Amino acid sequence: MDEESYPEQTAEPEVYSYQQVYNGFWPVLLLGLSLILILAWEIWVGVATRQSAQKLQEQQVRVVEQSKQVQGGLEKLVRGLVDLSRSDDRAQKLVTKFGIKINQPSLPSSTPAP
């Protein structure tokens, strides 16, 4: 048998360069983590926006209810002032000075429009 030649073994291990051993795991992992973070941030912003919109809507509902209460109170006050102006001169002067008029609600017409 012929002797086969084997390469001589050296005491130093072979050093691999980065070009020889390329692993695509880390770039894919970092890209995936970046996408997950962006998605989580978008969801968080959406939830925060929705919560603030709901709070704003609730505040607007409260303001509208308060304005209706104030309007009702002012309407009673004005109606009382107009009623009082029929018998009191000072109240009549106020009604005249500020041009206070009470609009009577219009009744729907009984005949339909052609």
PDB file of C-alpha atoms in Angstrom:
ATOM      1  CA  MET A   1       0.000   0.000   0.000  1.00  0.00           C
ATOM      2  CA  ASP A   2       1.072   3.389  -0.810  1.00  0.00           C
ATOM      3  CA  GLU A   3       1.397   5.730   1.990  1.00  0.00           C
ATOM      4  CA  GLU A   4      -1.056   8.464   1.782  1.00  0.00           C
ATOM      5  CA  SER A   5       0.125  11.830   2.632  1.00  0.00           C
ATOM      6  CA  TYR A   6      -1.722  13.603   5.314  1.00  0.00           C
ATOM      7  CA  PRO A   7      -1.297  17.283   6.018  1.00  0.00           C
ATOM      8  CA  GLU A   8       0.774  17.948   8.975  1.00  0.00           C
ATOM      9  CA  GLN A   9      -1.127  19.016  12.014  1.00  0.00           C
ATOM     10  CA  THR A  10      -0.065  22.269  13.495  1.00  0.00           C
ATOM     11  CA  ALA A  11      -0.407  23.248  17.070  1.00  0.00           C
ATOM     12  CA  GLU A  12      -2.273  26.451  16.172  1.00  0.00           C
ATOM     13  CA  PRO A  13      -5.987  26.111  15.342  1.00  0.00           C
ATOM     14  CA  GLU A  14      -7.213  27.564  12.114  1.00  0.00           C
ATOM     15  CA  VAL A  15      -8.615  31.052  12.411  1.00  0.00           C
ATOM     16  CA  TYR A  16     -11.771  31.618  10.420  1.00  0.00           C
ATOM     17  CA  SER A  17     -12.439  35.033   9.027  1.00  0.00           C
ATOM     18  CA  TYR A  18     -15.892  36.576   9.209  1.00  0.00           C
ATOM     19  CA  GLN A  19     -16.260  36.093   5.515  1.00  0.00           C
ATOM     20  CA  GLN A  20     -15.807  32.379   5.758  1.00  0.00           C
ATOM     21  CA  VAL A  21     -18.311  31.826   8.545  1.00  0.00           C
ATOM     22  CA  TYR A  22     -21.330  34.014   7.896  1.00  0.00           C
ATOM     23  CA  ASN A  23     -24.359  33.502  10.062  1.00  0.00           C
ATOM     24  CA  GLY A  24     -27.553  35.327   9.008  1.00  0.00           C
ATOM     25  CA  PHE A  25     -29.208  34.778  12.361  1.00  0.00           C
ATOM     26  CA  TRP A  26     -28.166  38.061  14.041  1.00  0.00           C
ATOM     27  CA  PRO A  27     -29.254  40.475  11.323  1.00  0.00           C
ATOM     28  CA  VAL A  28     -32.593  38.706  10.973  1.00  0.00           C
ATOM     29  CA  LEU A  29     -33.055  38.695  14.740  1.00  0.00           C
ATOM     30  CA  LEU A  30     -32.254  42.409  15.034  1.00  0.00           C
ATOM     31  CA  LEU A  31     -34.543  43.264  12.149  1.00  0.00           C
ATOM     32  CA  GLY A  32     -37.350  41.214  13.685  1.00  0.00           C
ATOM     33  CA  LEU A  33     -36.887  42.847  17.076  1.00  0.00           C
ATOM     34  CA  SER A  34     -36.960  46.280  15.444  1.00  0.00           C
ATOM     35  CA  LEU A  35     -40.215  45.472  13.685  1.00  0.00           C
ATOM     36  CA  ILE A  36     -41.737  44.142  16.903  1.00  0.00           C
ATOM     37  CA  LEU A  37     -40.723  47.299  18.772  1.00  0.00           C
ATOM     38  CA  ILE A  38     -42.190  49.538  16.065  1.00  0.00           C
ATOM     39  CA  LEU A  39     -45.428  47.535  16.076  1.00  0.00           C
ATOM     40  CA  ALA A  40     -45.662  47.726  19.871  1.00  0.00           C
ATOM     41  CA  TRP A  41     -45.049  51.486  19.761  1.00  0.00           C
ATOM     42  CA  GLU A  42     -47.756  51.959  17.118  1.00  0.00           C
ATOM     43  CA  ILE A  43     -50.234  49.957  19.203  1.00  0.00           C
ATOM     44  CA  TRP A  44     -49.362  51.973  22.311  1.00  0.00           C
ATOM     45  CA  VAL A  45     -49.843  55.266  20.458  1.00  0.00           C
ATOM     46  CA  GLY A  46     -53.179  54.056  19.075  1.00  0.00           C
ATOM     47  CA  VAL A  47     -54.430  53.033  22.497  1.00  0.00           C
ATOM     48  CA  ALA A  48     -53.300  56.326  24.045  1.00  0.00           C
ATOM     49  CA  THR A  49     -55.001  58.296  21.267  1.00  0.00           C
ATOM     50  CA  ARG A  50     -58.224  56.352  21.674  1.00  0.00           C
ATOM     51  CA  GLN A  51     -58.223  56.894  25.441  1.00  0.00           C
ATOM     52  CA  SER A  52     -57.657  60.629  25.086  1.00  0.00           C
ATOM     53  CA  ALA A  53     -60.436  60.839  22.470  1.00  0.00           C
ATOM     54  CA  GLN A  54     -62.835  59.051  24.829  1.00  0.00           C
ATOM     55  CA  LYS A  55     -61.914  61.409  27.680  1.00  0.00           C
ATOM     56  CA  LEU A  56     -62.450  64.414  25.421  1.00  0.00           C
ATOM     57  CA  GLN A  57     -65.835  63.084  24.334  1.00  0.00           C
ATOM     58  CA  GLU A  58     -66.879  62.531  27.964  1.00  0.00           C
ATOM     59  CA  GLN A  59     -65.802  66.086  28.831  1.00  0.00           C
ATOM     60  CA  GLN A  60     -67.787  67.468  25.910  1.00  0.00           C
ATOM     61  CA  VAL A  61     -70.884  65.553  27.010  1.00  0.00           C
ATOM     62  CA  ARG A  62     -70.541  67.005  30.520  1.00  0.00           C
ATOM     63  CA  VAL A  63     -70.124  70.531  29.144  1.00  0.00           C
ATOM     64  CA  VAL A  64     -73.218  70.147  26.946  1.00  0.00           C
ATOM     65  CA  GLU A  65     -75.255  68.908  29.909  1.00  0.00           C
ATOM     66  CA  GLN A  66     -74.081  71.825  32.032  1.00  0.00           C
ATOM     67  CA  SER A  67     -74.924  74.296  29.276  1.00  0.00           C
ATOM     68  CA  LYS A  68     -78.425  72.827  28.997  1.00  0.00           C
ATOM     69  CA  GLN A  69     -78.896  73.283  32.744  1.00  0.00           C
ATOM     70  CA  VAL A  70     -77.660  76.881  32.570  1.00  0.00           C
ATOM     71  CA  GLN A  71     -79.856  77.562  29.558  1.00  0.00           C
ATOM     72  CA  GLY A  72     -82.892  76.186  31.404  1.00  0.00           C
ATOM     73  CA  GLY A  73     -82.152  78.373  34.421  1.00  0.00           C
ATOM     74  CA  LEU A  74     -81.671  81.480  32.275  1.00  0.00           C
ATOM     75  CA  GLU A  75     -84.855  80.748  30.368  1.00  0.00           C
ATOM     76  CA  LYS A  76     -86.822  80.581  33.628  1.00  0.00           C
ATOM     77  CA  LEU A  77     -85.229  83.835  34.770  1.00  0.00           C
ATOM     78  CA  VAL A  78     -86.053  85.612  31.523  1.00  0.00           C
ATOM     79  CA  ARG A  79     -89.615  84.320  31.471  1.00  0.00           C
ATOM     80  CA  GLY A  80     -90.045  85.512  35.047  1.00  0.00           C
ATOM     81  CA  LEU A  81     -88.629  88.929  34.124  1.00  0.00           C
ATOM     82  CA  VAL A  82     -90.980  89.213  31.126  1.00  0.00           C
ATOM     83  CA  ASP A  83     -93.949  88.204  33.282  1.00  0.00           C
ATOM     84  CA  LEU A  84     -92.882  90.725  35.925  1.00  0.00           C
ATOM     85  CA  SER A  85     -92.484  93.451  33.283  1.00  0.00           C
ATOM     86  CA  ARG A  86     -96.259  93.377  32.723  1.00  0.00           C
ATOM     87  CA  SER A  87     -96.805  94.779  36.194  1.00  0.00           C
ATOM     88  CA  ASP A  88     -93.490  96.448  37.155  1.00  0.00           C
ATOM     89  CA  ASP A  89     -92.048  99.509  35.427  1.00  0.00           C
ATOM     90  CA  ARG A  90     -88.416  98.768  36.371  1.00  0.00           C
ATOM     91  CA  ALA A  91     -88.674  95.269  34.917  1.00  0.00           C
ATOM     92  CA  GLN A  92     -90.304  96.753  31.801  1.00  0.00           C
ATOM     93  CA  LYS A  93     -87.341  99.129  31.418  1.00  0.00           C
ATOM     94  CA  LEU A  94     -84.899  96.174  31.613  1.00  0.00           C
ATOM     95  CA  VAL A  95     -86.856  94.199  29.042  1.00  0.00           C
ATOM     96  CA  THR A  96     -86.975  97.197  26.737  1.00  0.00           C
ATOM     97  CA  LYS A  97     -83.338  98.169  27.291  1.00  0.00           C
ATOM     98  CA  PHE A  98     -81.957  94.719  26.485  1.00  0.00           C
ATOM     99  CA  GLY A  99     -84.574  93.862  23.857  1.00  0.00           C
ATOM    100  CA  ILE A 100     -85.696  90.697  25.606  1.00  0.00           C
ATOM    101  CA  LYS A 101     -88.310  88.776  23.662  1.00  0.00           C
ATOM    102  CA  ILE A 102     -89.690  85.314  24.246  1.00  0.00           C
ATOM    103  CA  ASN A 103     -90.237  83.314  21.120  1.00  0.00           C
ATOM    104  CA  GLN A 104     -93.325  81.171  21.228  1.00  0.00           C
ATOM    105  CA  PRO A 105     -92.743  77.695  19.825  1.00  0.00           C
ATOM    106  CA  SER A 106     -94.245  77.495  16.386  1.00  0.00           C
ATOM    107  CA  LEU A 107     -96.957  74.928  15.872  1.00  0.00           C
ATOM    108  CA  PRO A 108     -96.714  72.688  12.819  1.00  0.00           C
ATOM    109  CA  SER A 109     -99.172  73.618  10.142  1.00  0.00           C
ATOM    110  CA  SER A 110    -102.117  71.291   9.733  1.00  0.00           C
ATOM    111  CA  THR A 111    -102.012  71.508   5.959  1.00  0.00           C
ATOM    112  CA  PRO A 112     -99.156  69.711   4.251  1.00  0.00           C
ATOM    113  CA  ALA A 113     -97.010  71.729   1.887  1.00  0.00           C
ATOM    114  CA  PRO A 114     -97.698  71.021  -1.823  1.00  0.00           C
TER     115      PRO A 114
END
